[in-house]
JSON list of C-alpha atoms in Angstrom, two decimals:
[
{"chain": "A", "resi": 97, "resn": "MET", "atom": "CA", "xyz": [5.19, -41.17, -17.75]},
{"chain": "A", "resi": 98, "resn": "ARG", "atom": "CA", "xyz": [7.79, -41.46, -14.97]},
{"chain": "A", "resi": 99, "resn": "PRO", "atom": "CA", "xyz": [6.98, -39.54, -11.76]},
{"chain": "A", "resi": 100, "resn": "HIS", "atom": "CA", "xyz": [9.86, -37.06, -12.05]},
{"chain": "A", "resi": 101, "resn": "ARG", "atom": "CA", "xyz": [8.83, -36.31, -15.64]},
{"chain": "A", "resi": 102, "resn": "LEU", "atom": "CA", "xyz": [5.23, -35.84, -14.54]},
{"chain": "A", "resi": 103, "resn": "ARG", "atom": "CA", "xyz": [6.31, -33.39, -11.85]},
{"chain": "A", "resi": 104, "resn": "PHE", "atom": "CA", "xyz": [8.48, -31.56, -14.39]},
{"chain": "A", "resi": 105, "resn": "HIS", "atom": "CA", "xyz": [5.51, -31.10, -16.71]},
{"chain": "A", "resi": 106, "resn": "LEU", "atom": "CA", "xyz": [3.13, -30.10, -13.89]},
{"chain": "A", "resi": 107, "resn": "VAL", "atom": "CA", "xyz": [5.37, -27.82, -11.83]},
{"chain": "A", "resi": 108, "resn": "ASP", "atom": "CA", "xyz": [9.03, -27.40, -12.74]},
{"chain": "A", "resi": 109, "resn": "SER", "atom": "CA", "xyz": [9.09, -26.76, -16.49]},
{"chain": "A", "resi": 110, "resn": "ASP", "atom": "CA", "xyz": [8.93, -23.18, -17.78]},
{"chain": "A", "resi": 111, "resn": "ARG", "atom": "CA", "xyz": [5.91, -24.36, -19.77]},
{"chain": "A", "resi": 112, "resn": "SER", "atom": "CA", "xyz": [4.26, -26.21, -16.87]},
{"chain": "A", "resi": 113, "resn": "TRP", "atom": "CA", "xyz": [0.85, -25.49, -15.41]},
{"chain": "A", "resi": 114, "resn": "SER", "atom": "CA", "xyz": [2.49, -24.01, -12.30]},
{"chain": "A", "resi": 115, "resn": "ALA", "atom": "CA", "xyz": [4.74, -21.79, -14.41]},
{"chain": "A", "resi": 116, "resn": "ARG", "atom": "CA", "xyz": [1.67, -20.39, -16.15]},
{"chain": "A", "resi": 117, "resn": "GLN", "atom": "CA", "xyz": [0.11, -19.71, -12.74]},
{"chain": "A", "resi": 118, "resn": "ARG", "atom": "CA", "xyz": [3.28, -17.94, -11.59]},
{"chain": "A", "resi": 119, "resn": "ARG", "atom": "CA", "xyz": [3.29, -15.74, -14.70]},
{"chain": "A", "resi": 120, "resn": "ARG", "atom": "CA", "xyz": [-0.39, -14.93, -14.11]},
{"chain": "A", "resi": 121, "resn": "ARG", "atom": "CA", "xyz": [0.39, -13.98, -10.51]},
{"chain": "A", "resi": 122, "resn": "ALA", "atom": "CA", "xyz": [3.34, -11.83, -11.62]},
{"chain": "A", "resi": 123, "resn": "ASP", "atom": "CA", "xyz": [1.05, -9.98, -14.02]},
{"chain": "A", "resi": 124, "resn": "TRP", "atom": "CA", "xyz": [-1.42, -9.45, -11.16]},
{"chain": "A", "resi": 125, "resn": "LEU", "atom": "CA", "xyz": [1.40, -8.03, -9.03]},
{"chain": "A", "resi": 126, "resn": "ALA", "atom": "CA", "xyz": [2.43, -5.63, -11.82]},
{"chain": "A", "resi": 127, "resn": "ARG", "atom": "CA", "xyz": [-1.16, -4.44, -12.29]},
{"chain": "A", "resi": 128, "resn": "THR", "atom": "CA", "xyz": [-1.64, -3.92, -8.54]},
{"chain": "A", "resi": 129, "resn": "PHE", "atom": "CA", "xyz": [1.59, -1.89, -8.36]},
{"chain": "A", "resi": 130, "resn": "PRO", "atom": "CA", "xyz": [1.76, -0.10, -11.75]},
{"chain": "A", "resi": 131, "resn": "ASP", "atom": "CA", "xyz": [4.96, 1.71, -10.74]},
{"chain": "A", "resi": 132, "resn": "LEU", "atom": "CA", "xyz": [6.73, -1.59, -9.91]},
{"chain": "A", "resi": 133, "resn": "GLU", "atom": "CA", "xyz": [9.54, -0.96, -12.41]},
{"chain": "A", "resi": 134, "resn": "LYS", "atom": "CA", "xyz": [10.48, 2.20, -10.49]},
{"chain": "A", "resi": 135, "resn": "MET", "atom": "CA", "xyz": [10.40, 0.58, -7.03]},
{"chain": "A", "resi": 136, "resn": "HIS", "atom": "CA", "xyz": [13.04, -0.63, -4.59]},
{"chain": "A", "resi": 137, "resn": "VAL", "atom": "CA", "xyz": [11.72, -4.06, -3.56]},
{"chain": "A", "resi": 138, "resn": "ILE", "atom": "CA", "xyz": [12.81, -6.42, -0.80]},
{"chain": "A", "resi": 139, "resn": "ASP", "atom": "CA", "xyz": [12.00, -10.08, -1.40]},
{"chain": "A", "resi": 140, "resn": "LEU", "atom": "CA", "xyz": [11.84, -12.04, 1.86]},
{"chain": "A", "resi": 141, "resn": "GLY", "atom": "CA", "xyz": [12.72, -15.70, 1.35]},
{"chain": "A", "resi": 142, "resn": "GLY", "atom": "CA", "xyz": [12.80, -15.54, -2.43]},
{"chain": "A", "resi": 143, "resn": "ARG", "atom": "CA", "xyz": [15.41, -16.12, -5.10]},
{"chain": "A", "resi": 144, "resn": "LEU", "atom": "CA", "xyz": [17.10, -13.84, -7.59]},
{"chain": "A", "resi": 145, "resn": "GLY", "atom": "CA", "xyz": [15.85, -15.97, -10.49]},
{"chain": "A", "resi": 146, "resn": "THR", "atom": "CA", "xyz": [12.28, -14.83, -9.85]},
{"chain": "A", "resi": 147, "resn": "TRP", "atom": "CA", "xyz": [13.26, -11.32, -10.87]},
{"chain": "A", "resi": 148, "resn": "THR", "atom": "CA", "xyz": [15.70, -12.12, -13.66]},
{"chain": "A", "resi": 149, "resn": "ARG", "atom": "CA", "xyz": [12.83, -13.96, -15.42]},
{"chain": "A", "resi": 150, "resn": "ALA", "atom": "CA", "xyz": [10.18, -11.32, -14.64]},
{"chain": "A", "resi": 151, "resn": "ASP", "atom": "CA", "xyz": [8.53, -9.40, -17.48]},
{"chain": "A", "resi": 152, "resn": "VAL", "atom": "CA", "xyz": [8.38, -6.33, -15.19]},
{"chain": "A", "resi": 153, "resn": "ARG", "atom": "CA", "xyz": [11.45, -5.93, -13.01]},
{"chain": "A", "resi": 154, "resn": "PRO", "atom": "CA", "xyz": [11.82, -3.37, -10.22]},
{"chain": "A", "resi": 155, "resn": "ALA", "atom": "CA", "xyz": [14.57, -0.78, -10.40]},
{"chain": "A", "resi": 156, "resn": "ARG", "atom": "CA", "xyz": [16.25, -2.38, -7.38]},
{"chain": "A", "resi": 157, "resn": "VAL", "atom": "CA", "xyz": [15.71, -5.77, -5.73]},
{"chain": "A", "resi": 158, "resn": "HIS", "atom": "CA", "xyz": [17.07, -6.90, -2.37]},
{"chain": "A", "resi": 159, "resn": "VAL", "atom": "CA", "xyz": [16.70, -10.67, -1.91]},
{"chain": "A", "resi": 160, "resn": "VAL", "atom": "CA", "xyz": [16.95, -12.09, 1.62]},
{"chain": "A", "resi": 161, "resn": "ASN", "atom": "CA", "xyz": [16.97, -15.82, 2.33]},
{"chain": "A", "resi": 162, "resn": "LEU", "atom": "CA", "xyz": [18.85, -18.54, 4.21]},
{"chain": "A", "resi": 163, "resn": "GLU", "atom": "CA", "xyz": [20.82, -19.74, 1.19]},
{"chain": "A", "resi": 164, "resn": "ARG", "atom": "CA", "xyz": [24.36, -18.77, 0.30]},
{"chain": "A", "resi": 165, "resn": "PRO", "atom": "CA", "xyz": [24.30, -15.78, -2.10]},
{"chain": "A", "resi": 166, "resn": "PRO", "atom": "CA", "xyz": [25.12, -16.57, -5.74]},
{"chain": "A", "resi": 167, "resn": "ALA", "atom": "CA", "xyz": [28.57, -15.74, -7.03]},
{"chain": "A", "resi": 168, "resn": "ASN", "atom": "CA", "xyz": [27.27, -13.34, -9.66]},
{"chain": "A", "resi": 169, "resn": "VAL", "atom": "CA", "xyz": [24.68, -10.71, -8.74]},
{"chain": "A", "resi": 170, "resn": "PRO", "atom": "CA", "xyz": [23.52, -8.15, -11.32]},
{"chain": "A", "resi": 171, "resn": "ASP", "atom": "CA", "xyz": [24.03, -4.46, -10.58]},
{"chain": "A", "resi": 172, "resn": "TRP", "atom": "CA", "xyz": [20.28, -3.93, -10.04]},
{"chain": "A", "resi": 173, "resn": "ALA", "atom": "CA", "xyz": [20.16, -6.52, -7.24]},
{"chain": "A", "resi": 174, "resn": "GLU", "atom": "CA", "xyz": [21.47, -7.24, -3.76]},
{"chain": "A", "resi": 175, "resn": "VAL", "atom": "CA", "xyz": [21.41, -10.62, -2.02]},
{"chain": "A", "resi": 176, "resn": "ASP", "atom": "CA", "xyz": [21.74, -11.20, 1.74]},
{"chain": "A", "resi": 177, "resn": "ARG", "atom": "CA", "xyz": [21.90, -14.42, 3.72]},
{"chain": "A", "resi": 178, "resn": "ALA", "atom": "CA", "xyz": [19.62, -13.80, 6.71]},
{"chain": "A", "resi": 179, "resn": "ASP", "atom": "CA", "xyz": [16.56, -15.06, 8.58]},
{"chain": "A", "resi": 180, "resn": "ALA", "atom": "CA", "xyz": [13.46, -13.08, 7.58]},
{"chain": "A", "resi": 181, "resn": "CYS", "atom": "CA", "xyz": [12.02, -13.66, 11.09]},
{"chain": "A", "resi": 182, "resn": "ASP", "atom": "CA", "xyz": [15.14, -12.27, 12.76]},
{"chain": "A", "resi": 183, "resn": "LEU", "atom": "CA", "xyz": [16.60, -9.71, 10.40]},
{"chain": "A", "resi": 184, "resn": "PRO", "atom": "CA", "xyz": [19.87, -7.95, 11.24]},
{"chain": "A", "resi": 185, "resn": "ALA", "atom": "CA", "xyz": [19.92, -4.21, 11.92]},
{"chain": "A", "resi": 186, "resn": "ARG", "atom": "CA", "xyz": [21.61, -3.54, 8.57]},
{"chain": "A", "resi": 187, "resn": "ILE", "atom": "CA", "xyz": [18.32, -4.56, 6.94]},
{"chain": "A", "resi": 188, "resn": "THR", "atom": "CA", "xyz": [15.71, -3.44, 9.48]},
{"chain": "A", "resi": 189, "resn": "SER", "atom": "CA", "xyz": [17.17, 0.08, 9.43]},
{"chain": "A", "resi": 190, "resn": "ARG", "atom": "CA", "xyz": [16.21, 0.43, 5.75]},
{"chain": "A", "resi": 191, "resn": "ARG", "atom": "CA", "xyz": [12.87, 1.19, 4.06]},
{"chain": "A", "resi": 192, "resn": "TYR", "atom": "CA", "xyz": [11.57, -0.19, 0.80]},
{"chain": "A", "resi": 193, "resn": "ASP", "atom": "CA", "xyz": [8.86, 0.78, -1.67]},
{"chain": "A", "resi": 194, "resn": "LEU", "atom": "CA", "xyz": [7.45, -2.76, -1.60]},
{"chain": "A", "resi": 195, "resn": "VAL", "atom": "CA", "xyz": [7.93, -5.80, 0.63]},
{"chain": "A", "resi": 196, "resn": "PHE", "atom": "CA", "xyz": [7.39, -9.00, -1.37]},
{"chain": "A", "resi": 197, "resn": "SER", "atom": "CA", "xyz": [7.19, -12.65, -0.36]},
{"chain": "A", "resi": 198, "resn": "ASN", "atom": "CA", "xyz": [6.03, -15.67, -2.33]},
{"chain": "A", "resi": 199, "resn": "SER", "atom": "CA", "xyz": [5.32, -19.11, -0.81]},
{"chain": "A", "resi": 200, "resn": "VAL", "atom": "CA", "xyz": [7.52, -18.54, 2.24]},
{"chain": "A", "resi": 201, "resn": "LEU", "atom": "CA", "xyz": [5.16, -17.88, 5.17]},
{"chain": "A", "resi": 202, "resn": "GLU", "atom": "CA", "xyz": [4.16, -21.57, 5.36]},
{"chain": "A", "resi": 203, "resn": "HIS", "atom": "CA", "xyz": [7.81, -22.56, 5.94]},
{"chain": "A", "resi": 204, "resn": "VAL", "atom": "CA", "xyz": [9.05, -20.16, 8.62]},
{"chain": "A", "resi": 205, "resn": "GLY", "atom": "CA", "xyz": [8.36, -22.47, 11.59]},
{"chain": "A", "resi": 206, "resn": "GLY", "atom": "CA", "xyz": [5.20, -21.92, 13.60]},
{"chain": "A", "resi": 207, "resn": "HIS", "atom": "CA", "xyz": [2.90, -19.21, 14.90]},
{"chain": "A", "resi": 208, "resn": "GLU", "atom": "CA", "xyz": [5.45, -17.17, 16.86]},
{"chain": "A", "resi": 209, "resn": "ARG", "atom": "CA", "xyz": [7.83, -16.96, 13.90]},
{"chain": "A", "resi": 210, "resn": "ARG", "atom": "CA", "xyz": [4.97, -16.07, 11.54]},
{"chain": "A", "resi": 211, "resn": "LEU", "atom": "CA", "xyz": [4.15, -13.15, 13.85]},
{"chain": "A", "resi": 212, "resn": "ARG", "atom": "CA", "xyz": [7.77, -12.00, 13.63]},
{"chain": "A", "resi": 213, "resn": "PHE", "atom": "CA", "xyz": [7.74, -12.40, 9.85]},
{"chain": "A", "resi": 214, "resn": "ALA", "atom": "CA", "xyz": [4.59, -10.26, 9.60]},
{"chain": "A", "resi": 215, "resn": "ASP", "atom": "CA", "xyz": [6.17, -7.64, 11.88]},
{"chain": "A", "resi": 216, "resn": "ALA", "atom": "CA", "xyz": [9.21, -7.54, 9.59]},
{"chain": "A", "resi": 217, "resn": "VAL", "atom": "CA", "xyz": [6.98, -7.06, 6.54]},
{"chain": "A", "resi": 218, "resn": "ARG", "atom": "CA", "xyz": [5.21, -4.09, 8.13]},
{"chain": "A", "resi": 219, "resn": "GLY", "atom": "CA", "xyz": [8.45, -2.59, 9.45]},
{"chain": "A", "resi": 220, "resn": "LEU", "atom": "CA", "xyz": [10.28, -2.60, 6.13]},
{"chain": "A", "resi": 221, "resn": "GLY", "atom": "CA", "xyz": [7.76, -0.66, 4.05]},
{"chain": "A", "resi": 222, "resn": "ASP", "atom": "CA", "xyz": [4.24, 0.70, 3.75]},
{"chain": "A", "resi": 223, "resn": "ARG", "atom": "CA", "xyz": [3.25, -1.54, 0.84]},
{"chain": "A", "resi": 224, "resn": "HIS", "atom": "CA", "xyz": [3.43, -5.31, 0.66]},
{"chain": "A", "resi": 225, "resn": "TRP", "atom": "CA", "xyz": [2.43, -8.43, -1.26]},
{"chain": "A", "resi": 226, "resn": "VAL", "atom": "CA", "xyz": [2.71, -11.66, 0.77]},
{"chain": "A", "resi": 227, "resn": "GLN", "atom": "CA", "xyz": [1.48, -14.87, -0.87]},
{"chain": "A", "resi": 228, "resn": "THR", "atom": "CA", "xyz": [1.07, -18.34, 0.66]},
{"chain": "A", "resi": 229, "resn": "PRO", "atom": "CA", "xyz": [-0.73, -21.51, -0.49]},
{"chain": "A", "resi": 230, "resn": "TYR", "atom": "CA", "xyz": [-4.25, -21.92, 0.91]},
{"chain": "A", "resi": 231, "resn": "ARG", "atom": "CA", "xyz": [-4.70, -24.79, 3.35]},
{"chain": "A", "resi": 232, "resn": "TYR", "atom": "CA", "xyz": [-8.10, -25.86, 2.01]},
{"chain": "A", "resi": 233, "resn": "PHE", "atom": "CA", "xyz": [-7.23, -26.15, -1.65]},
{"chain": "A", "resi": 234, "resn": "PRO", "atom": "CA", "xyz": [-7.70, -29.88, -2.32]},
{"chain": "A", "resi": 235, "resn": "ILE", "atom": "CA", "xyz": [-4.16, -30.47, -3.65]},
{"chain": "A", "resi": 236, "resn": "GLU", "atom": "CA", "xyz": [-1.18, -30.03, -1.32]},
{"chain": "A", "resi": 237, "resn": "PRO", "atom": "CA", "xyz": [1.16, -27.98, -3.57]},
{"chain": "A", "resi": 238, "resn": "HIS", "atom": "CA", "xyz": [4.56, -29.12, -2.35]},
{"chain": "A", "resi": 239, "resn": "TRP", "atom": "CA", "xyz": [3.93, -32.83, -2.88]},
{"chain": "A", "resi": 240, "resn": "ILE", "atom": "CA", "xyz": [1.14, -32.43, -5.48]},
{"chain": "A", "resi": 241, "resn": "ALA", "atom": "CA", "xyz": [-0.89, -34.81, -3.35]},
{"chain": "A", "resi": 242, "resn": "PRO", "atom": "CA", "xyz": [-4.67, -34.71, -2.80]},
{"chain": "A", "resi": 243, "resn": "GLY", "atom": "CA", "xyz": [-5.56, -33.94, 0.82]},
{"chain": "A", "resi": 244, "resn": "MET", "atom": "CA", "xyz": [-2.11, -34.67, 2.23]},
{"chain": "A", "resi": 245, "resn": "GLN", "atom": "CA", "xyz": [-2.18, -31.55, 4.43]},
{"chain": "A", "resi": 246, "resn": "PHE", "atom": "CA", "xyz": [-5.11, -32.95, 6.45]},
{"chain": "A", "resi": 247, "resn": "LEU", "atom": "CA", "xyz": [-3.34, -36.15, 7.52]},
{"chain": "A", "resi": 248, "resn": "PRO", "atom": "CA", "xyz": [-1.68, -36.62, 10.95]},
{"chain": "A", "resi": 249, "resn": "VAL", "atom": "CA", "xyz": [2.07, -35.99, 11.03]},
{"chain": "A", "resi": 250, "resn": "ARG", "atom": "CA", "xyz": [2.86, -39.72, 11.18]},
{"chain": "A", "resi": 251, "resn": "LEU", "atom": "CA", "xyz": [0.89, -40.43, 8.02]},
{"chain": "A", "resi": 252, "resn": "ARG", "atom": "CA", "xyz": [2.19, -37.32, 6.23]},
{"chain": "A", "resi": 253, "resn": "THR", "atom": "CA", "xyz": [5.73, -38.44, 7.00]},
{"chain": "A", "resi": 254, "resn": "ALA", "atom": "CA", "xyz": [5.12, -41.96, 5.68]},
{"chain": "A", "resi": 255, "resn": "PHE", "atom": "CA", "xyz": [3.41, -40.47, 2.63]},
{"chain": "A", "resi": 256, "resn": "ALA", "atom": "CA", "xyz": [6.29, -38.05, 1.98]},
{"chain": "A", "resi": 257, "resn": "ARG", "atom": "CA", "xyz": [8.80, -40.93, 1.93]},
{"chain": "A", "resi": 258, "resn": "ARG", "atom": "CA", "xyz": [6.85, -42.84, -0.70]},
{"chain": "A", "resi": 259, "resn": "TRP", "atom": "CA", "xyz": [5.03, -40.27, -2.81]},
{"chain": "A", "resi": 260, "resn": "PRO", "atom": "CA", "xyz": [7.00, -39.80, -6.05]},
{"chain": "A", "resi": 261, "resn": "LEU", "atom": "CA", "xyz": [5.90, -36.23, -6.88]},
{"chain": "A", "resi": 262, "resn": "GLY", "atom": "CA", "xyz": [7.43, -34.44, -3.88]},
{"chain": "A", "resi": 263, "resn": "HIS", "atom": "CA", "xyz": [9.55, -31.32, -4.37]},
{"chain": "A", "resi": 264, "resn": "LYS", "atom": "CA", "xyz": [12.60, -32.94, -2.72]},
{"chain": "A", "resi": 265, "resn": "PRO", "atom": "CA", "xyz": [13.56, -36.62, -2.38]},
{"chain": "A", "resi": 266, "resn": "THR", "atom": "CA", "xyz": [12.93, -37.90, 1.15]},
{"chain": "A", "resi": 267, "resn": "ARG", "atom": "CA", "xyz": [14.35, -41.41, 1.42]},
{"chain": "A", "resi": 268, "resn": "THR", "atom": "CA", "xyz": [14.75, -41.44, 5.21]},
{"chain": "A", "resi": 269, "resn": "HIS", "atom": "CA", "xyz": [12.27, -40.90, 8.01]},
{"chain": "A", "resi": 270, "resn": "GLU", "atom": "CA", "xyz": [14.27, -37.94, 9.34]},
{"chain": "A", "resi": 271, "resn": "ALA", "atom": "CA", "xyz": [14.36, -36.19, 5.98]},
{"chain": "A", "resi": 272, "resn": "ALA", "atom": "CA", "xyz": [10.63, -36.74, 5.48]},
{"chain": "A", "resi": 273, "resn": "ILE", "atom": "CA", "xyz": [9.50, -35.54, 8.89]},
{"chain": "A", "resi": 274, "resn": "HIS", "atom": "CA", "xyz": [11.80, -32.52, 8.60]},
{"chain": "A", "resi": 275, "resn": "GLN", "atom": "CA", "xyz": [10.01, -31.43, 5.43]},
{"chain": "A", "resi": 276, "resn": "VAL", "atom": "CA", "xyz": [6.57, -32.23, 6.83]},
{"chain": "A", "resi": 277, "resn": "LEU", "atom": "CA", "xyz": [7.09, -30.25, 10.04]},
{"chain": "A", "resi": 278, "resn": "TRP", "atom": "CA", "xyz": [8.51, -27.27, 8.14]},
{"chain": "A", "resi": 279, "resn": "THR", "atom": "CA", "xyz": [5.45, -27.07, 5.88]},
{"chain": "A", "resi": 280, "resn": "GLU", "atom": "CA", "xyz": [2.30, -25.68, 7.49]},
{"chain": "A", "resi": 281, "resn": "LEU", "atom": "CA", "xyz": [-0.36, -24.31, 5.16]},
{"chain": "A", "resi": 282, "resn": "LEU", "atom": "CA", "xyz": [-2.46, -21.36, 6.35]},
{"chain": "A", "resi": 283, "resn": "ASP", "atom": "CA", "xyz": [-6.14, -20.43, 6.17]},
{"chain": "A", "resi": 284, "resn": "ARG", "atom": "CA", "xyz": [-7.91, -17.07, 5.92]},
{"chain": "A", "resi": 285, "resn": "SER", "atom": "CA", "xyz": [-8.29, -16.56, 9.68]},
{"chain": "A", "resi": 286, "resn": "GLN", "atom": "CA", "xyz": [-4.56, -16.91, 10.18]},
{"chain": "A", "resi": 287, "resn": "MET", "atom": "CA", "xyz": [-3.74, -14.52, 7.35]},
{"chain": "A", "resi": 288, "resn": "ARG", "atom": "CA", "xyz": [-6.18, -11.93, 8.71]},
{"chain": "A", "resi": 289, "resn": "HIS", "atom": "CA", "xyz": [-4.56, -12.31, 12.14]},
{"chain": "A", "resi": 290, "resn": "TYR", "atom": "CA", "xyz": [-1.02, -11.80, 10.83]},
{"chain": "A", "resi": 291, "resn": "PHE", "atom": "CA", "xyz": [-1.99, -8.96, 8.47]},
{"chain": "A", "resi": 292, "resn": "PRO", "atom": "CA", "xyz": [-4.99, -7.20, 10.06]},
{"chain": "A", "resi": 293, "resn": "ASP", "atom": "CA", "xyz": [-4.49, -3.98, 8.06]},
{"chain": "A", "resi": 294, "resn": "SER", "atom": "CA", "xyz": [-4.13, -5.73, 4.70]},
{"chain": "A", "resi": 295, "resn": "ARG", "atom": "CA", "xyz": [-6.63, -6.90, 2.15]},
{"chain": "A", "resi": 296, "resn": "ILE", "atom": "CA", "xyz": [-6.61, -10.70, 1.89]},
{"chain": "A", "resi": 297, "resn": "LEU", "atom": "CA", "xyz": [-7.05, -11.73, -1.73]},
{"chain": "A", "resi": 298, "resn": "ALA", "atom": "CA", "xyz": [-7.58, -15.22, -3.13]},
{"chain": "A", "resi": 299, "resn": "GLU", "atom": "CA", "xyz": [-5.84, -16.61, -6.19]},
{"chain": "A", "resi": 300, "resn": "ARG", "atom": "CA", "xyz": [-8.31, -19.09, -7.69]},
{"chain": "A", "resi": 301, "resn": "VAL", "atom": "CA", "xyz": [-8.10, -22.17, -9.86]},
{"chain": "A", "resi": 302, "resn": "ALA", "atom": "CA", "xyz": [-11.34, -23.59, -11.28]},
{"chain": "A", "resi": 303, "resn": "GLY", "atom": "CA", "xyz": [-13.18, -21.25, -8.93]},
{"chain": "A", "resi": 304, "resn": "LEU", "atom": "CA", "xyz": [-11.44, -22.60, -5.81]},
{"chain": "A", "resi": 305, "resn": "PRO", "atom": "CA", "xyz": [-9.01, -20.51, -3.71]},
{"chain": "A", "resi": 306, "resn": "LYS", "atom": "CA", "xyz": [-5.52, -21.88, -4.37]},
{"chain": "A", "resi": 307, "resn": "SER", "atom": "CA", "xyz": [-3.46, -19.30, -2.49]},
{"chain": "A", "resi": 308, "resn": "LEU", "atom": "CA", "xyz": [-3.97, -16.28, -0.26]},
{"chain": "A", "resi": 309, "resn": "ILE", "atom": "CA", "xyz": [-2.26, -12.92, -0.72]},
{"chain": "A", "resi": 310, "resn": "ALA", "atom": "CA", "xyz": [-2.01, -10.19, 1.91]},
{"chain": "A", "resi": 311, "resn": "VAL", "atom": "CA", "xyz": [-1.84, -6.92, -0.01]},
{"chain": "A", "resi": 312, "resn": "ARG", "atom": "CA", "xyz": [-1.34, -3.37, 1.13]},
{"chain": "A", "resi": 313, "resn": "ALA", "atom": "CA", "xyz": [-1.22, -0.86, -1.71]},
{"chain": "A", "resi": 314, "resn": "ASP", "atom": "CA", "xyz": [-1.78, 2.87, -2.24]},
{"chain": "A", "resi": 315, "resn": "GLY", "atom": "CA", "xyz": [-5.15, 2.16, -3.88]},
{"chain": "A", "resi": 316, "resn": "PRO", "atom": "CA", "xyz": [-7.47, -0.84, -3.93]},
{"chain": "A", "resi": 317, "resn": "PRO", "atom": "CA", "xyz": [-5.68, -3.97, -5.21]},
{"chain": "A", "resi": 318, "resn": "VAL", "atom": "CA", "xyz": [-6.54, -5.03, -8.75]},
{"chain": "A", "resi": 319, "resn": "PRO", "atom": "CA", "xyz": [-8.92, -8.02, -8.78]},
{"chain": "A", "resi": 320, "resn": "SER", "atom": "CA", "xyz": [-7.59, -11.32, -10.06]},
{"chain": "A", "resi": 321, "resn": "PRO", "atom": "CA", "xyz": [-8.42, -11.95, -13.73]}
]
C-alpha cells in the first residue's frame, strides 16, 4: 500500500482508526456535558467541520483560529480569524457555557504562549475541555512515527523530510523544521501546571495514555469507556 493511502486508512478517512477515536472522544465529551446541545461553545483553534459532523451539536458554536473563515457559515455558528493566545477584546468580553479545544495546545508556540492560552480558556467560561496528545505515547501522532518526539530537533527535521506518513508534505529543510518546532507534545506535569484547577484525564489506547484532557465541569467528569 502506498504511504498516502496508508495514512488515509489510519488517520484521514472517515472510517479510519483515528476517526473512530475521535467519535469515541466526542461521545465522552457529550456524556461529560449532558446539556451540550443547549450550550454556547467556543472552540479555540478548531474547525467548523468538527461540529457539522458531530452527533451532538451545541446550540451555538464560535470557532476561533488563524485560518480565513469559510465563505458559508451556518446560522448556528460563528467563525473568527484570531490568535487564541492573544484574543481581541470583542471575544474576551464574552462568556461561554463551554470552552473547547482539541489538539491545539501542542502547536501554540512554547511555554509562555501556552500560559496565555490557558488564561484565555479560564477567562472565557467556567467549564472547559482541552485535549492534547500525550508526549509519552509511543507513536508521535502527527507523523505516525514511533518515538519521533524524543529525537533531537536536527534528527526530527531530517526525519520529517523523509517520513512518508506526515500530516503535511515537507520537501525542504525550512518547511520540515517549521513543522517540527511548532509541534511540542506535553506531559502530565505541564498540563497540571497550565490547568491547576482542572481534572486531568487520560484517553487510553491498549491501556496506554494517548492524550490528556483538562476538564472542568459542574460535576465529576465521566470516566473514559
